[in-house]
XYZ file of C-alpha atoms in Angstrom:
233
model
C 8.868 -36.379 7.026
C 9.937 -32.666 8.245
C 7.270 -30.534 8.846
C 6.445 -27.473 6.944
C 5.927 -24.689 9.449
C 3.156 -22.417 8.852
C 4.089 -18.876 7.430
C 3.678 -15.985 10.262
C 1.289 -13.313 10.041
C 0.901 -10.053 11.291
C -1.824 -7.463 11.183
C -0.624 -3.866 9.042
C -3.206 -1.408 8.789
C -4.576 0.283 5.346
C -7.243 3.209 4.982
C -10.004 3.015 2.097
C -8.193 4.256 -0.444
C -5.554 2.263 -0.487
C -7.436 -1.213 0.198
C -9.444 -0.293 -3.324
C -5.869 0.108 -4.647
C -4.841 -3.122 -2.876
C -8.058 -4.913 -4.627
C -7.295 -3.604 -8.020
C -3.544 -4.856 -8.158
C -2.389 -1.517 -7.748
C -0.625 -1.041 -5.129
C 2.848 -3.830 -4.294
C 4.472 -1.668 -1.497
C 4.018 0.119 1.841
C 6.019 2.641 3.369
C 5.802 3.188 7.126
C 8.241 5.328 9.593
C 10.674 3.568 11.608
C 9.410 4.132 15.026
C 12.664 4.586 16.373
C 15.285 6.595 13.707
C 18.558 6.341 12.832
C 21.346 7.843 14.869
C 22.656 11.009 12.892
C 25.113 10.268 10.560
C 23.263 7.567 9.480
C 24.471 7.071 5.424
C 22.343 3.813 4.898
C 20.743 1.096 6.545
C 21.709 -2.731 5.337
C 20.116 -5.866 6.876
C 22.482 -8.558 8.556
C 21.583 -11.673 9.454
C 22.854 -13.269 12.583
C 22.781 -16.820 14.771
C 21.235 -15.482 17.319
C 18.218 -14.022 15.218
C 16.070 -16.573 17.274
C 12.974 -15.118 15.279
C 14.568 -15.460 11.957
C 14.577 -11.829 10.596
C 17.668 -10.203 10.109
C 18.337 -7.143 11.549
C 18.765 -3.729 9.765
C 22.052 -1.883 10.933
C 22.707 1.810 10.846
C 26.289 2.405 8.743
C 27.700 5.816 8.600
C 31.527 6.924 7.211
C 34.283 5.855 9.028
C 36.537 9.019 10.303
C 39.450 7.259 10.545
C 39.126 4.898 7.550
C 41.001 5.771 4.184
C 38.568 3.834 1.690
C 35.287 4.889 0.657
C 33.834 1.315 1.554
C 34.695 1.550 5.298
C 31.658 2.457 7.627
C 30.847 2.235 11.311
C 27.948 0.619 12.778
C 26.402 3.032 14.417
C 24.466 1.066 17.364
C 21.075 0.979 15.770
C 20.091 -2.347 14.964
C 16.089 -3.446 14.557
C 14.235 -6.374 12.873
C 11.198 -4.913 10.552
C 8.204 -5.231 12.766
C 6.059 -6.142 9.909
C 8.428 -9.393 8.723
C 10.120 -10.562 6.079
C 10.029 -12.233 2.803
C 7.391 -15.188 2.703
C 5.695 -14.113 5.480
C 2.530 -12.822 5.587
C 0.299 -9.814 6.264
C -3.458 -9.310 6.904
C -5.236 -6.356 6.059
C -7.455 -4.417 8.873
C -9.815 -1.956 7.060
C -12.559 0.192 8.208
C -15.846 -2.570 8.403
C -18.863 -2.841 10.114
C -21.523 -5.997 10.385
C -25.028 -5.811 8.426
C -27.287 -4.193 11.231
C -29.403 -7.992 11.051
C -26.536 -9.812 11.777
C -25.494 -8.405 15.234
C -26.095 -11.661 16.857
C -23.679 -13.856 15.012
C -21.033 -11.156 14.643
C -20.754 -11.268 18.788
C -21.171 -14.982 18.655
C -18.044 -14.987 16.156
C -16.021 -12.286 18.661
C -16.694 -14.569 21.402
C -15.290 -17.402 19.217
C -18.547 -19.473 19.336
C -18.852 -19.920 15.716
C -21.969 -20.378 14.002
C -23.210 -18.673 11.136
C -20.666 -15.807 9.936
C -21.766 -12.660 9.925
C -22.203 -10.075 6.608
C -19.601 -7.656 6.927
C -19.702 -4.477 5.016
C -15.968 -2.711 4.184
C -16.029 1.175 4.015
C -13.989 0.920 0.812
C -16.692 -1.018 -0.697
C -19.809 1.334 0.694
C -22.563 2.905 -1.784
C -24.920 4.948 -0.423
C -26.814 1.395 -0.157
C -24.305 0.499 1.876
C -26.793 -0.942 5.252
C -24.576 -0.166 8.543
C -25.182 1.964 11.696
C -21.680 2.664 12.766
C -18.407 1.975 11.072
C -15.760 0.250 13.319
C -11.924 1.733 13.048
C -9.360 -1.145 11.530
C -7.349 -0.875 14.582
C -10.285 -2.949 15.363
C -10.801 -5.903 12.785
C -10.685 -9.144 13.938
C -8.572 -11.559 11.991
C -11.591 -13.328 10.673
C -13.333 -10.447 9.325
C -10.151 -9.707 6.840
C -10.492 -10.255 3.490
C -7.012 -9.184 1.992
C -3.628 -10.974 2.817
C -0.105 -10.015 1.506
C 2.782 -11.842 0.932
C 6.134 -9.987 1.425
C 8.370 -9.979 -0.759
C 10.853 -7.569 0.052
C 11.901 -5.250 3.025
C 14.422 -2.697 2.956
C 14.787 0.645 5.077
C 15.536 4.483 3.054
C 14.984 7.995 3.442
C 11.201 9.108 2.587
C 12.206 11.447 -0.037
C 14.737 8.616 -2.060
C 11.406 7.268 -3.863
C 11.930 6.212 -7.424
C 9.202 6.965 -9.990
C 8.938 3.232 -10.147
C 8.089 2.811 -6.628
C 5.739 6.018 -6.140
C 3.697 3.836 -9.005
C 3.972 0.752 -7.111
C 2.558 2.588 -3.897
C -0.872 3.021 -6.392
C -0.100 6.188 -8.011
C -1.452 6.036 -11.496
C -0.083 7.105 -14.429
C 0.867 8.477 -16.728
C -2.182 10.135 -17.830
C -2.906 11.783 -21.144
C -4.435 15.224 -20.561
C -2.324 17.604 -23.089
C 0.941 16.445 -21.173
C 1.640 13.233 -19.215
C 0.239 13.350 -15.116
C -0.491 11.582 -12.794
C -3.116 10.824 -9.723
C -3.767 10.049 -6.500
C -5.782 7.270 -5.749
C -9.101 8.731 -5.038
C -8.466 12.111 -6.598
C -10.828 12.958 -9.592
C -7.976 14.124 -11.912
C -4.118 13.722 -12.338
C -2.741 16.964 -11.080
C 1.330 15.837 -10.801
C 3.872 15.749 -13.334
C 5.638 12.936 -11.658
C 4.710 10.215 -9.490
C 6.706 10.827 -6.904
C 5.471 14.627 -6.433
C 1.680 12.685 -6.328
C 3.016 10.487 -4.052
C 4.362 13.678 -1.835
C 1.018 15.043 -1.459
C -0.784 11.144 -0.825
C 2.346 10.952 2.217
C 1.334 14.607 3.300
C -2.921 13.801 3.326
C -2.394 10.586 5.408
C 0.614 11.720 7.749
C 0.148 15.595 8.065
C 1.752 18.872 6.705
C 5.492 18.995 6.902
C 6.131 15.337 7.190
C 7.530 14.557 3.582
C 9.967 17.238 4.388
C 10.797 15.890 7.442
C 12.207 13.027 5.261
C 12.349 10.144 7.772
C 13.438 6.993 7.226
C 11.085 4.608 6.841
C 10.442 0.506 5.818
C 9.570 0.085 2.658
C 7.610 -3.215 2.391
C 6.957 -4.859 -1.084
C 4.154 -7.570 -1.518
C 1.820 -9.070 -3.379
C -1.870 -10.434 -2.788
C -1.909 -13.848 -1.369
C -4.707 -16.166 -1.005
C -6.315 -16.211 2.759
């Protein structure tokens, strides 16, 4: 009998916010900047697949308009061609969130980062925290260990487009909410105490502009847009 093999995983890093989004069925997509853009001239970017895609993602190519074709459906590759670092379809994602271990359970939480086992530790998630909350220092996600996580994502799409090309649909699916009801229909950012935006995608503007600094929505890179949904760990 063939073997199933096991479904990779990779670690993709969320702030508070949007892991309470992520727990409340919220939020289905991620966007995140290429790391290395486009060529100019760069029209759209399509994913190929290919036999020597050892890995088995396909690779996203950079097509712009051909200057000596006559049709409109003639492009150039433009030599940019990258898998998405965070996977494709049926693969899988874990969540690292800001966390910290209850302050009594020090000893088994470096007993489990040693990889002795034993009792697991209580771990406290700054999404979660109440001024109850017992920690002494919260620990940056960068940090999380994969056994800590709590949250895993199965893709279910990956595709690359300009920042600013969101639909209304997708600013929602990013955990937006909305439409509101207050004398006109609004909307809200996740965290934000009242819907201030007419449409989605201008509260999704201002989320991209708290998390990634002024001037980057206008910058308008291109960036993966990852679509998933929650997947038992």
């Amino acid at each position: 009998m063939q073997r199933v093999r096991p479904a990779r995983e990779r670690p993709i890093l969320f702030s508070a916010p949007m892991v309470r989004a992520l727990l409340a069925g919220t939020k289905t997509q991620t966007r995140r900047v290429l790391k290395v853009q486009p060529p100019l001239g760069t029209t759209s970017v399509a994913a190929y697949h290919h036999p020597d895609d050892s890995d088995g993602r396909p690779r996203f190519w950079s097509l712009g308009p051909d200057p000596e074709a006559h049709g409109a459906t003639d492009y150039l590759q433009l030599g940019w061609a990258y898998p998405c670092p965070y996977g494709r379809p049926g693969e899988r994602l874990w969540v690292r969130e800001t966390h910290a271990p209850q302050p009594d359970c020090s000893l088994s939480w470096e007993k489990w980062m040693r990889g002795a086992g034993g009792e697991k530790p209580i771990i406290h998630y700054a999404a979660d925290a109440t001024e109850r909350t017992w920690v002494d220092q919260w620990r940056p996600s960068i940090h999380m260990p994969r056994w800590a996580s709590r949250i895993d994502l199965e893709i279910t799409g990956v595709r690359v487009e300009r920042l600013q090309d969101i639909s209304e649909a997708d600013a929602i699916a990013e955990g937006i909410s909305g439409p509101h009801n207050v004398g006109y229909p609004a909307y809200r950012v996740p965290d934000d105490s009242k819907p201030r935006y007419s449409r989605a995608s201008a509260a999704y503007e201002a989320l991209w502009e708290q998390i990634n600094g002024d001037g980057s929505w206008a910058a308008d890179p291109w960036v993966w847009v990852v679509e998933f949904r929650k997947a038992q760990p």
